[in-house]
Amino acid sequence: MARTIRFHETGGPEVLRIEDLPVRAPGPGEVRIRVDAIGLNRAEVNFRRGTYLEQPVLPAGLGSEAAGEVLEAGPDVGRWRAGDPVCVIPAFSQNDFPVYAEEAVVPAAALVARPPGMDAVTGAAVWMPYVTVYGMVQEVVRVRPGDRVVVTAAANSIGLAAVQVLRHLGAVPVATVTAPAGRDALLAAGAAEVVVDDGSGLAGPLRAATGGAGADLVLDAVGGPRVAELVAACAPGATVLVHGGLSGEPTPLPGGRYAPVWMRRYLVFEITGDPAALRRAEHFVRAGLACGAFVPTVDRVFDFDDVAAAHAYVDSPDRAPGKPVLRVRPTSP
């Protein structure tokens, strides 16, 4: 039996329950892991609400990002052995392999080796942000030195990772935040400019922040009708990648007069579901960690029993830049 977090109805953080449930043996291509820490994402908040890309199958578990240790490998798993320290990356449905638990069964293809010397809490904060950004700036678009790149809603783990990655590639990151509190952290991470989005319009401030030339690339976590403002801040031939839906509204094709730009939806599963792309992403992230260009930022650590408070914090406008993490064991190795 393992303590497991589930919900039996969609709703607010109060619907989350901790239950003792049996853990099945891993099947072909699967491993059973001890979960030491869990990376928290807004995707889980939306999944719990019933507003995510897929609907939860009730009673539903949660989570797709974690760090821990292999306990048992199923048939046809060649690489992993009991005792291996690993990280779980988002490469599957939360309905199929939830990781909000003391133990979880996950696909072996969704594991990467935890970097030597990295503790579980940090390990749970690394892969989703940096792999997400890698896919946008190396697989979908190849960012060049000097490119002016706007990162919207940057006061979260993906935004912070994006600024670090872009600076490492020689690009010029321009971040937007909804409150001044995250400004210093983003400047320290390498942002050339930080624009506070007060709702009065982004096109003018972003054009000014890019020297009047406009953005070459936009990494947008918000979506919705205000994408039109981002398009208006772009240089001719730019690309707008919408990788999130924080607005909760549909993203229409902008009308009116604007420079010709490319618009595209992007999901991290494009990378984590492609073994060759994931291999490239893993090498990219490990190289950035090894040279010190990428510094995973853990925002706050919550205990397993405080999952409702953790979910409330993930959804709070007052959260700080970085990744909130749920610590399953008091002394995660």
XYZ file of C-alpha atoms in Angstrom, residues 31-330:
300
model
C 9.053 0.558 -13.805
C 7.864 0.999 -10.238
C 9.561 3.875 -8.451
C 9.751 5.264 -4.951
C 8.642 8.876 -5.293
C 10.707 11.289 -3.197
C 9.624 14.645 -4.653
C 7.021 15.871 -7.136
C 7.262 18.870 -9.443
C 4.065 20.927 -9.337
C 2.609 22.406 -12.516
C -0.441 24.433 -13.422
C -1.466 21.527 -15.668
C -2.354 19.566 -12.526
C -4.420 22.451 -11.192
C -6.387 22.556 -14.446
C -6.692 18.762 -14.517
C -8.166 18.837 -11.002
C -10.625 21.520 -12.079
C -11.629 19.669 -15.233
C -10.311 22.448 -17.484
C -7.195 20.715 -18.851
C -6.573 19.365 -22.365
C -8.046 16.037 -21.260
C -10.732 15.236 -18.750
C -9.893 13.287 -15.575
C -11.247 9.765 -15.249
C -12.664 9.817 -11.726
C -11.465 8.943 -9.190
C -8.305 10.421 -10.668
C -4.690 10.723 -9.676
C -2.380 13.568 -10.604
C 1.083 14.458 -11.746
C 3.661 13.684 -14.408
C 6.942 15.072 -13.030
C 8.855 13.566 -10.124
C 12.173 12.352 -8.771
C 12.914 9.187 -6.848
C 14.468 5.754 -7.108
C 13.693 2.651 -9.134
C 12.225 -0.129 -6.989
C 11.370 -2.686 -9.668
C 11.652 -2.976 -13.438
C 9.053 -4.776 -15.518
C 9.662 -7.067 -18.499
C 11.459 -5.627 -21.518
C 13.134 -2.862 -19.514
C 16.804 -3.048 -20.345
C 18.322 0.102 -18.879
C 16.933 0.553 -15.380
C 17.730 -1.424 -12.243
C 16.511 -1.254 -8.635
C 18.338 1.518 -6.804
C 18.839 3.813 -9.814
C 18.120 7.477 -8.932
C 15.820 8.845 -11.634
C 13.624 11.733 -12.705
C 10.225 11.315 -14.342
C 9.444 13.652 -17.246
C 5.971 14.526 -18.593
C 5.474 11.981 -21.381
C 2.115 10.383 -20.541
C -1.443 11.038 -19.444
C -2.082 11.767 -15.778
C -5.018 9.366 -16.091
C -2.646 6.521 -16.928
C 0.448 7.039 -14.731
C -0.168 9.565 -11.929
C 2.856 10.273 -9.717
C 1.276 12.083 -6.729
C 2.036 9.101 -4.499
C 4.676 7.469 -2.332
C 5.161 4.877 -5.081
C 4.181 4.998 -8.749
C 4.367 2.889 -11.897
C 5.570 4.863 -14.924
C 6.787 4.087 -18.452
C 10.511 3.407 -18.583
C 10.667 5.731 -21.608
C 9.637 8.625 -19.325
C 12.716 8.272 -17.088
C 16.029 10.070 -17.215
C 18.946 9.479 -14.885
C 19.171 12.049 -12.120
C 22.375 14.078 -12.540
C 25.084 13.002 -10.074
C 24.889 14.859 -6.782
C 21.449 16.310 -7.455
C 18.909 15.883 -4.652
C 15.357 14.735 -5.318
C 13.709 18.118 -4.733
C 15.926 19.762 -7.346
C 15.518 16.743 -9.618
C 11.769 17.239 -9.588
C 12.225 20.842 -10.758
C 14.556 20.365 -13.730
C 13.206 18.522 -16.691
C 9.775 19.869 -17.572
C 10.853 23.544 -17.720
C 14.101 23.038 -19.617
C 12.804 20.364 -21.997
C 9.757 22.527 -22.760
C 11.974 25.471 -23.627
C 14.469 23.341 -25.549
C 11.716 22.129 -27.867
C 10.584 25.652 -28.672
C 13.994 27.229 -29.286
C 15.889 24.318 -30.865
C 13.369 21.946 -32.451
C 10.443 24.147 -33.570
C 12.459 27.346 -34.100
C 16.247 27.541 -34.143
C 17.059 30.607 -32.073
C 20.075 32.572 -33.292
C 22.434 34.819 -31.337
C 20.989 38.311 -31.223
C 17.385 37.212 -31.746
C 14.951 39.299 -29.701
C 12.695 36.855 -27.855
C 9.660 37.778 -25.739
C 8.757 35.405 -22.879
C 5.272 36.096 -21.485
C 4.086 35.344 -17.939
C 7.719 34.664 -17.151
C 7.424 34.493 -13.348
C 7.206 30.701 -13.273
C 9.550 27.763 -13.803
C 9.236 27.738 -17.610
C 9.702 31.496 -17.870
C 12.800 31.437 -15.692
C 14.236 28.485 -17.634
C 13.473 30.246 -20.923
C 15.413 33.332 -19.894
C 18.422 31.213 -18.867
C 18.333 29.145 -22.066
C 17.942 32.170 -24.330
C 20.814 34.002 -22.679
C 22.947 30.849 -23.028
C 22.174 30.794 -26.772
C 23.164 34.444 -27.168
C 19.613 35.699 -27.692
C 18.075 38.802 -26.095
C 15.301 37.732 -23.689
C 12.501 40.210 -22.912
C 10.225 38.942 -20.123
C 6.728 40.026 -19.159
C 5.287 39.735 -15.653
C 1.951 40.730 -14.167
C 3.486 42.133 -10.980
C 6.844 43.796 -10.269
C 7.760 41.187 -7.636
C 9.373 38.791 -10.136
C 11.396 41.458 -11.935
C 14.674 41.122 -10.015
C 14.781 37.321 -10.305
C 14.304 37.500 -14.077
C 16.957 40.187 -14.501
C 19.337 38.058 -12.423
C 18.565 35.085 -14.683
C 19.602 37.123 -17.716
C 16.568 39.006 -18.986
C 17.578 42.088 -20.964
C 14.296 43.813 -20.086
C 11.295 43.003 -17.909
C 7.957 44.537 -18.892
C 5.199 44.701 -16.282
C 1.915 43.783 -17.960
C -0.650 45.991 -16.264
C -3.397 45.217 -18.778
C -3.089 48.525 -20.616
C -1.412 47.046 -23.700
C 1.786 45.166 -24.506
C 2.562 46.053 -28.120
C 4.108 49.464 -27.406
C 6.170 48.475 -24.354
C 7.460 45.333 -26.067
C 8.458 47.212 -29.184
C 10.305 49.703 -27.001
C 11.996 46.866 -25.090
C 13.214 45.354 -28.380
C 14.715 48.648 -29.538
C 11.793 49.436 -31.803
C 12.569 46.579 -34.174
C 10.014 44.137 -32.781
C 10.383 40.580 -31.522
C 11.807 37.771 -33.647
C 10.123 35.132 -31.483
C 7.433 35.097 -28.796
C 7.071 32.247 -26.284
C 3.537 32.804 -25.002
C 2.164 31.003 -21.956
C -1.095 32.946 -21.846
C -2.973 32.618 -25.143
C -6.386 34.169 -25.631
C -7.349 37.342 -27.488
C -4.329 39.305 -26.258
C -2.131 37.290 -28.608
C -3.042 40.060 -31.057
C -0.950 42.468 -28.959
C 2.022 40.115 -29.143
C 1.685 39.803 -32.909
C 1.645 43.595 -33.148
C 4.952 43.657 -31.261
C 6.649 41.311 -33.754
C 9.095 41.982 -36.548
C 8.217 40.705 -40.045
C 8.795 36.965 -40.303
C 8.652 36.407 -36.538
C 7.130 33.334 -34.886
C 4.620 33.272 -32.027
C 4.570 29.958 -30.144
C 1.575 29.567 -27.819
C 2.591 26.913 -25.290
C 0.080 27.614 -22.512
C -3.453 28.759 -21.875
C -3.306 30.796 -18.668
C -5.984 33.157 -19.999
C -8.522 30.313 -20.138
C -9.850 31.812 -23.386
C -9.653 30.651 -27.022
C -6.746 32.001 -29.051
C -8.114 33.486 -32.291
C -6.131 34.401 -35.376
C -5.492 38.144 -34.929
C -7.337 40.483 -37.270
C -6.352 43.885 -38.623
C -3.021 45.003 -40.016
C 0.197 43.516 -38.669
C 3.525 42.193 -39.899
C 3.455 38.699 -41.435
C 4.227 36.232 -38.645
C 3.981 32.509 -38.032
C 1.675 31.299 -35.238
C 1.821 27.810 -33.776
C 0.613 25.816 -30.783
C 3.268 23.844 -28.917
C 3.152 21.104 -26.283
C 6.102 19.507 -24.478
C 4.749 16.082 -25.492
C 6.071 16.826 -28.997
C 9.538 16.334 -27.509
C 8.971 13.828 -24.712
C 6.957 11.575 -27.021
C 9.711 11.434 -29.655
C 12.690 9.331 -28.474
C 15.180 11.046 -30.791
C 14.047 14.553 -29.822
C 14.058 13.608 -26.141
C 17.617 12.291 -26.431
C 18.700 15.609 -27.940
C 16.828 17.519 -25.230
C 18.456 15.481 -22.471
C 21.945 16.169 -23.822
C 21.143 19.873 -24.173
C 19.883 20.172 -20.606
C 22.722 18.140 -19.091
C 25.295 20.298 -20.899
C 23.646 23.480 -19.611
C 23.566 22.140 -16.062
C 27.189 20.986 -16.220
C 28.537 24.373 -17.315
C 26.371 26.308 -14.871
C 24.284 28.118 -17.516
C 21.104 26.442 -16.267
C 20.307 26.823 -12.590
C 17.063 25.080 -11.546
C 15.109 27.300 -9.202
C 12.916 25.718 -6.546
C 10.406 28.312 -5.405
C 8.724 26.672 -2.396
C 8.733 23.159 -0.954
C 5.491 21.757 0.486
C 5.096 18.560 2.488
C 3.008 15.766 0.988
C 0.211 16.304 3.506
C -0.023 19.964 2.486
C -0.983 19.237 -1.124
C -4.130 21.402 -0.960
C -2.085 24.413 0.152
C 0.467 23.635 -2.546
C -2.213 23.638 -5.249
C -3.607 26.919 -3.952
C -0.116 28.403 -4.164
C 0.516 27.132 -7.708
C -2.628 28.973 -8.800
C -1.820 32.144 -6.842
C -0.903 35.393 -8.615
C 1.560 36.032 -5.793
C 3.797 33.042 -6.468
C 7.473 33.723 -6.972
C 9.550 32.697 -10.001
C 10.639 29.076 -9.979
C 9.136 25.646 -9.397
C 6.996 24.671 -6.393
C 7.787 21.120 -5.267
C 5.879 18.615 -3.144
C 8.286 16.714 -0.856
C 7.042 13.173 -0.280
C 9.622 12.245 2.369
C 11.112 14.596 4.976
